[in-house]
Coordinates of C-alpha atoms and ligand atoms in Angstrom, one line a residue:
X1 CA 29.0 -4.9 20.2
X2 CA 25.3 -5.3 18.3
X3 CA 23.9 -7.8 16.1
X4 CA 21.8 -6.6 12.9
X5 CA 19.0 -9.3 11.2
X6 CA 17.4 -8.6 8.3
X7 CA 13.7 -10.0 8.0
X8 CA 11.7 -10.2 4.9
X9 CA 8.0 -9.5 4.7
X10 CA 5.7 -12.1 3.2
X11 CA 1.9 -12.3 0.7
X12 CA 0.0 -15.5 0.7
X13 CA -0.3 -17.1 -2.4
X14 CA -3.0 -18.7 -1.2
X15 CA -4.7 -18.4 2.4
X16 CA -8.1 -21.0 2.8
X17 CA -9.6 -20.4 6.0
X18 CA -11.5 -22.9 8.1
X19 CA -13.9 -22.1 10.6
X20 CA -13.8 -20.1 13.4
X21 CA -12.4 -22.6 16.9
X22 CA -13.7 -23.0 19.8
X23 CA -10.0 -21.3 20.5
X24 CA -11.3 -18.6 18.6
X25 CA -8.3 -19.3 15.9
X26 CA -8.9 -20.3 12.2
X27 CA -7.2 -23.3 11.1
X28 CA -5.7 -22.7 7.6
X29 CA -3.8 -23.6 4.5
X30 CA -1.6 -21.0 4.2
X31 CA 0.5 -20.7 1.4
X32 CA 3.4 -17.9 2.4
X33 CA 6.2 -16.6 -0.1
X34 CA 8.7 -14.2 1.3
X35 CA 9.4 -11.2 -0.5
X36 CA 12.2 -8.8 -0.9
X37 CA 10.9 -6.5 1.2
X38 CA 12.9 -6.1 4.8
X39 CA 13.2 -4.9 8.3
X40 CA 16.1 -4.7 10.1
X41 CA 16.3 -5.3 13.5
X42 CA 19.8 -4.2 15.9
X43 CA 20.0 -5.7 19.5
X44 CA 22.4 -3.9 21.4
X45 CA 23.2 -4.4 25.0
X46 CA 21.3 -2.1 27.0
X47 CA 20.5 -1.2 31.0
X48 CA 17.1 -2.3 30.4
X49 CA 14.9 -3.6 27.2
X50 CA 14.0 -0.5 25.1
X51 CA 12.5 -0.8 21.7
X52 CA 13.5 2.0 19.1
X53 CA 11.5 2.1 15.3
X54 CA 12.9 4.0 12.3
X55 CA 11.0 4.6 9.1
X56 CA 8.0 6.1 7.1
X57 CA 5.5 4.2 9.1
X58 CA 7.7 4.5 12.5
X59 CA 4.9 6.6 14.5
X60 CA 2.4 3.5 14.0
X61 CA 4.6 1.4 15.9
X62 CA 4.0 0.8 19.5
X63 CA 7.3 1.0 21.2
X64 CA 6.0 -0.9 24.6
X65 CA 6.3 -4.8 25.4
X66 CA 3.1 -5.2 23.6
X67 CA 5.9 -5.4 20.5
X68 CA 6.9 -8.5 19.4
X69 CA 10.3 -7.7 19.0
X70 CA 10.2 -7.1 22.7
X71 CA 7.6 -10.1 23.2
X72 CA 10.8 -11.7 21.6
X73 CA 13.4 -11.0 23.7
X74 CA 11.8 -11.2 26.9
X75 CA 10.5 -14.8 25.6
X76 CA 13.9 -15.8 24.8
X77 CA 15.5 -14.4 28.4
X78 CA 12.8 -15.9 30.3
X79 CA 13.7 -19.3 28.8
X80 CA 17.4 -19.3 28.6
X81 CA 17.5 -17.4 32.7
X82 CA 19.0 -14.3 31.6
X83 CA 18.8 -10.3 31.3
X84 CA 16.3 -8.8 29.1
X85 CA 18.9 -6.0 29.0
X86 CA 18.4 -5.0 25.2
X87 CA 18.4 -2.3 23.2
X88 CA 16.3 -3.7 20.2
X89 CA 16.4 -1.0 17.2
X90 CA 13.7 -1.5 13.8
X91 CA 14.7 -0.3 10.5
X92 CA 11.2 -0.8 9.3
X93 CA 10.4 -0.5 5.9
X94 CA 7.6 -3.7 5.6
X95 CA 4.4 -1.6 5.6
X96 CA 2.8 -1.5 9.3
X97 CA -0.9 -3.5 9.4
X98 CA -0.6 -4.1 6.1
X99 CA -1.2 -7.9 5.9
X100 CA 2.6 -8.5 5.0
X101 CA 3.7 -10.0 8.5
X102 CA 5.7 -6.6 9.1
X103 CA 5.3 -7.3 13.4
X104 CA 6.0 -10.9 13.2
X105 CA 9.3 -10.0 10.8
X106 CA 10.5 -8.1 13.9
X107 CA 9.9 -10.9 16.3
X108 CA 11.2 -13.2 14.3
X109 CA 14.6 -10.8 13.5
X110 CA 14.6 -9.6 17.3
X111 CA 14.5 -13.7 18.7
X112 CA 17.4 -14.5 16.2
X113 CA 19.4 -11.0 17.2
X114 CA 19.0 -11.3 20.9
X115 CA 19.8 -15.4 20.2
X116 CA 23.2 -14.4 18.7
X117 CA 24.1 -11.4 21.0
X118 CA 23.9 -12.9 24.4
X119 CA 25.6 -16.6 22.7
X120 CA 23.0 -19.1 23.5
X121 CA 22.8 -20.5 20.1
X122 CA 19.4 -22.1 20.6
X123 CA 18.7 -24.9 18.0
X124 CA 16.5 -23.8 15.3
X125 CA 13.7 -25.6 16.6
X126 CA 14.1 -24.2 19.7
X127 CA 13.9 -21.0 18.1
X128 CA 10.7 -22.3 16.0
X129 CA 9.1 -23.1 19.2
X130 CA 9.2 -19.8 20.6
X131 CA 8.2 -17.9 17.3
X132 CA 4.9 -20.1 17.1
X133 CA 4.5 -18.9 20.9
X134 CA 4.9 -15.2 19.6
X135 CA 2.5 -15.6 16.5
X136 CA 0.8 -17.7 13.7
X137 CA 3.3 -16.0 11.0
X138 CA 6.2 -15.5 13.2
X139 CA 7.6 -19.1 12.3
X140 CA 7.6 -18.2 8.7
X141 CA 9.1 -15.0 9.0
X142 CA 12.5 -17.0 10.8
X143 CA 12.7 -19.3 7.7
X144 CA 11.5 -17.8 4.9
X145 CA 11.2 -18.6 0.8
X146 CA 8.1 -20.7 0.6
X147 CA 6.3 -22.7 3.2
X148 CA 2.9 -24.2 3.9
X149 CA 1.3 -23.2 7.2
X150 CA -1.0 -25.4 8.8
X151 CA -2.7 -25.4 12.2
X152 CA -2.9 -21.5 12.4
X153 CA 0.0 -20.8 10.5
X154 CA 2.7 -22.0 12.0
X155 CA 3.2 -25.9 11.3
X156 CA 5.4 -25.5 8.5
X157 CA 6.8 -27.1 5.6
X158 CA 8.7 -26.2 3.8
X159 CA 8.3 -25.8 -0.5
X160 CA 10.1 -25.8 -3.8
X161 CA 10.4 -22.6 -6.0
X162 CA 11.5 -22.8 -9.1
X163 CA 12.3 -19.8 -10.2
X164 CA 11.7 -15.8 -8.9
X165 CA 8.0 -13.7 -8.9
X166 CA 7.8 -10.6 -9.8
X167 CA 5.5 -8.1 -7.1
X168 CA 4.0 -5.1 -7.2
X169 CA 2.5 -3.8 -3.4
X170 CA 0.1 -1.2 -2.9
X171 CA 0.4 0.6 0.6
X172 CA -2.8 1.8 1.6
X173 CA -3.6 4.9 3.6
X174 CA -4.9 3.2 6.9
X175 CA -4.3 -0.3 8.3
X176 CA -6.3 -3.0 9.1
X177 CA -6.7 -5.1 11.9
X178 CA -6.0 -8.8 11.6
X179 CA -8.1 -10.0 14.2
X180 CA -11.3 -7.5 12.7
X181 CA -11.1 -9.2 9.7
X182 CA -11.5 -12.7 10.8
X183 CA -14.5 -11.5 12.2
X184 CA -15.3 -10.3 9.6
X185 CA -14.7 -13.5 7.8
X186 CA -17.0 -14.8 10.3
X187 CA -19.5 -13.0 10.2
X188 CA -20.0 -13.6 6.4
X189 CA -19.2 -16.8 6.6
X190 CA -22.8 -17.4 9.3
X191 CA -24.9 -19.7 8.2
X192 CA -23.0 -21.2 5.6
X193 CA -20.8 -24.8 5.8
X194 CA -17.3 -23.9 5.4
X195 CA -14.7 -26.7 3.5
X196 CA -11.2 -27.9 5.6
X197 CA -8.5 -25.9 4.4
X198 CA -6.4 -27.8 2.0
X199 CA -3.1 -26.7 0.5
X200 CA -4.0 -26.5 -3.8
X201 CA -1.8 -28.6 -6.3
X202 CA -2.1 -25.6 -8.4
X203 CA -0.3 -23.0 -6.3
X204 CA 2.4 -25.9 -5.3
X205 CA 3.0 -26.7 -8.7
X206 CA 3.2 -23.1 -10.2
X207 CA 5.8 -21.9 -7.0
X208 CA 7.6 -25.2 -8.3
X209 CA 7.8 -24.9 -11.5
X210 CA 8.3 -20.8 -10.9
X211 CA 5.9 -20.0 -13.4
X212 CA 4.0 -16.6 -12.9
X213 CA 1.1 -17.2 -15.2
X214 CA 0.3 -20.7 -13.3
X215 CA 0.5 -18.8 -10.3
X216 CA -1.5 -15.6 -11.2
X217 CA -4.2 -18.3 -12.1
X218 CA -3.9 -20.6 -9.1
X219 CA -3.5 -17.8 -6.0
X220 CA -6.3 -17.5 -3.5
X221 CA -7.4 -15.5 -0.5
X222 CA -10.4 -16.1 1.2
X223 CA -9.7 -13.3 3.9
X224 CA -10.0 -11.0 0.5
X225 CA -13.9 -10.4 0.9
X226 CA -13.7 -9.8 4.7
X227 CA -11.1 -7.2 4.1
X228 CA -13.1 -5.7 1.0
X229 CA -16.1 -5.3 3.0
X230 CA -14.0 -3.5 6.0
X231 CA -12.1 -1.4 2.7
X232 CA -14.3 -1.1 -0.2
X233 CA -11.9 1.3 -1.3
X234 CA -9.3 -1.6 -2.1
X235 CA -11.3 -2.5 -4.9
X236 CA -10.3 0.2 -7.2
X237 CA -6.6 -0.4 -6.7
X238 CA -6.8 -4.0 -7.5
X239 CA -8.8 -3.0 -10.6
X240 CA -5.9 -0.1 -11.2
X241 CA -3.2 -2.7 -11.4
X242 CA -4.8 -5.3 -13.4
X243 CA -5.9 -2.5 -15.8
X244 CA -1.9 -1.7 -16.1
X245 CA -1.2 -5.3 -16.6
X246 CA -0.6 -7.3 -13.6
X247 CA -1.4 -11.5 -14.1
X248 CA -3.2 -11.2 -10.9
X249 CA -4.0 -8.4 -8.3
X250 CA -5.1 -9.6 -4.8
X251 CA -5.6 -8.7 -1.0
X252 CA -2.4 -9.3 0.9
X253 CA -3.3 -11.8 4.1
X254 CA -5.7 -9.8 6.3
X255 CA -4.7 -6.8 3.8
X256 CA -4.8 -3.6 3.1
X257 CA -1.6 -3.9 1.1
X258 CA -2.7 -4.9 -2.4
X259 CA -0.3 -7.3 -4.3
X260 CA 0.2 -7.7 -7.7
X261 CA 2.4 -10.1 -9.8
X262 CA 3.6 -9.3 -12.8
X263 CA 5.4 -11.4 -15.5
X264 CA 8.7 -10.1 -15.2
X265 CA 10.9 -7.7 -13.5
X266 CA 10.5 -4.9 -16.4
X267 CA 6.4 -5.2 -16.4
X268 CA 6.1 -5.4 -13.0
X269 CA 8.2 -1.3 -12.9
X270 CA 5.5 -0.5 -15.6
X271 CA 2.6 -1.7 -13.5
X272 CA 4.2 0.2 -10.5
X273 CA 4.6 3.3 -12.2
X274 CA 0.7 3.1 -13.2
X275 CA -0.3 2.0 -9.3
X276 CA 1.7 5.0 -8.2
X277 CA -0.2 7.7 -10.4
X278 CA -3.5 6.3 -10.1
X279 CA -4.6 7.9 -7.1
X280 CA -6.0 4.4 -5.4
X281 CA -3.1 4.1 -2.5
X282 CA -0.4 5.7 -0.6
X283 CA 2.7 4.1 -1.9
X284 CA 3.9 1.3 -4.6
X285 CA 6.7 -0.9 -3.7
X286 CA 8.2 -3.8 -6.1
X287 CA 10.0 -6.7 -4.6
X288 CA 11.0 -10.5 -6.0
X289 CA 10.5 -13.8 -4.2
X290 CA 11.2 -15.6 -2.9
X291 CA 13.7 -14.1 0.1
X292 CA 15.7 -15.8 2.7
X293 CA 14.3 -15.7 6.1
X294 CA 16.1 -13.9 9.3
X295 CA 19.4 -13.4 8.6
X296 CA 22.6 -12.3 11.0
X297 CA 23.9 -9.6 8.2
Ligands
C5P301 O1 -1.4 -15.5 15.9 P1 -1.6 -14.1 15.9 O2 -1.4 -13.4 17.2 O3 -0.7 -13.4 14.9 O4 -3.1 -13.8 15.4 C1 -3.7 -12.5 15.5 C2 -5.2 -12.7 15.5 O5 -5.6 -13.2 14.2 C3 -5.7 -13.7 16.4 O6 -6.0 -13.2 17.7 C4 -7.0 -14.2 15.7 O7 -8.0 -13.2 15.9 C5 -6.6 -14.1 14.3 N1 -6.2 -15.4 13.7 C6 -7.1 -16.4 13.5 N2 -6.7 -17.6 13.0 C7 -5.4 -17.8 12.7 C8 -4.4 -16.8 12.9 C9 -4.9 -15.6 13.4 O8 -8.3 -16.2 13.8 N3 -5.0 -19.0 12.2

């Protein structure tokens, strides 16, 4: 017997970013939107927890308990007093450090599996509770469509969409590391006073109404000069896809994955099509939004 979840991937359609804590966290407004972008994540009982990874990006993936999906079930057996005895398999096709919430998807799909498979049916906010333990976008990636993040990410609520987005992503050909570009952030944030995070009426209202060119002018990122100054590179594919037409080209979260939204479904193949030819990333992907979070499929 096994259990399969499938787990979207997620941009921020906005992300303001407080200062640094004495935690050494970021508190945030963090506006995610899943997209139709997915892992998949099998649990099957095992003799002991082993993590297998499937995919383009599969090699990147460390295989170890420093996984979440492995963070996930051992969280999840230490709390409910049984077995970590899992075989916990990752279809993974959300780009790996690419600012798309790829690791937490796998947490989030491996806590849900695991839940499932050894019939402890923990109560969604039990669940909730353990994801926020595992990661600031781990919560998100359990319930998907569109949610506000406060705190670090993970106090959510949950938001209206009114209608689908059409992305473009660009892959690009080396990760980044989240934690290197809040330092970054800091470090060009010194010396300056930086705002509270708030949540913008724009970007709620546009996700509400589902209107793309509302959104293309409302989205924000304010991790997108940190990860510019760590990739400079990234610069020439966000011009590339608002050259072929995108509403909007920005960083993905921490980045490197570029994301564009386009008006509909047939401009956003034409502004794919461009992206992949124009020599400025690895791979092009399209996806809608929103998604449904973890799902048992
Ligand atoms: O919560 P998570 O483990 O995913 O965060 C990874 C890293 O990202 C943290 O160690 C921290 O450096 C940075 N981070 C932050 N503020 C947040 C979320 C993440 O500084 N709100």
């Amino acid at each position: 017997m096994s259990v399969t979840v499938r787990v979207p991937a997620k941009v921020n359609v906005q992300l303001a970013v407080g200062a640094a804590r004495p935690d050494g966290y970021h508190d945030l407004a963090n506006v995610f939107l899943a997209v139709g972008l997915y892992d998949e994540v099998t649990a099957t009982p095992a003799e002991e927890l082993r993590i297998t990874c499937e995919g383009p990006d599969a090699g990147q993936v460390p295989l170890d308990r420093t996984n979440l999906a492995a963070r996930a079930a051992l969280a999840l057996a230490e709390r409910y007093g049984r077995e970590p005895a899992v075989h916990l398999h990752i279809a993974k096709d959300i780009p790996v450090a690419g600012g798309m919430a790829g690791g937490s998807a796998d947490g989030a799909a491996a806590l849900v599996a695991c839940d499932a498979l050894w019939g402890i049916g923990a109560s969604r906010e039990e669940l909730l509770e353990i994801c926020a333990e595992l990661g600031s976008d781990v919560p998100f990636s359990l319930v998907g469509g569109a949610a506000l993040g406060t705190g670090r990410g993970e106090r959510l609520t949950p938001l209206e969409v009114g209608g689908a987005f059409h992305w473009v992503f660009a892959m690009a050909g080396r990760g980044l590391s989240t934690p290197a570009v809040f330092r970054e952030f800091d470090r060009l944030a010194e010396g300056r006073d930086i705002p509270e995070p708030t949540a913008s009426d724009d970007v709620l209202r546009a996700l509400a109404k589902g209107d793309p060119d509302a959104l293309a002018a409302a989205v924000t990122n304010d991790l997108q000069p940190a990860a510019l100054s760590l990739f400079p590179e990234l610069a020439e594919t966000l011009a590339a896809g608002r050259a072929a037409g995108a509403l909007t080209a920005l960083v993905s979260g921490s980045g490197p994955t570029t994301a564009f939204l386009a008006r509909d479904e047939s401009s956003a193949a034409e502004v794919a099509e461009t992206l992949r030819t124009s020599g400025t990333c690895r791979t092009v992907r399209t996806a809608p939004a929103p998604a449904a979070g973890a799902t048992v499929v």
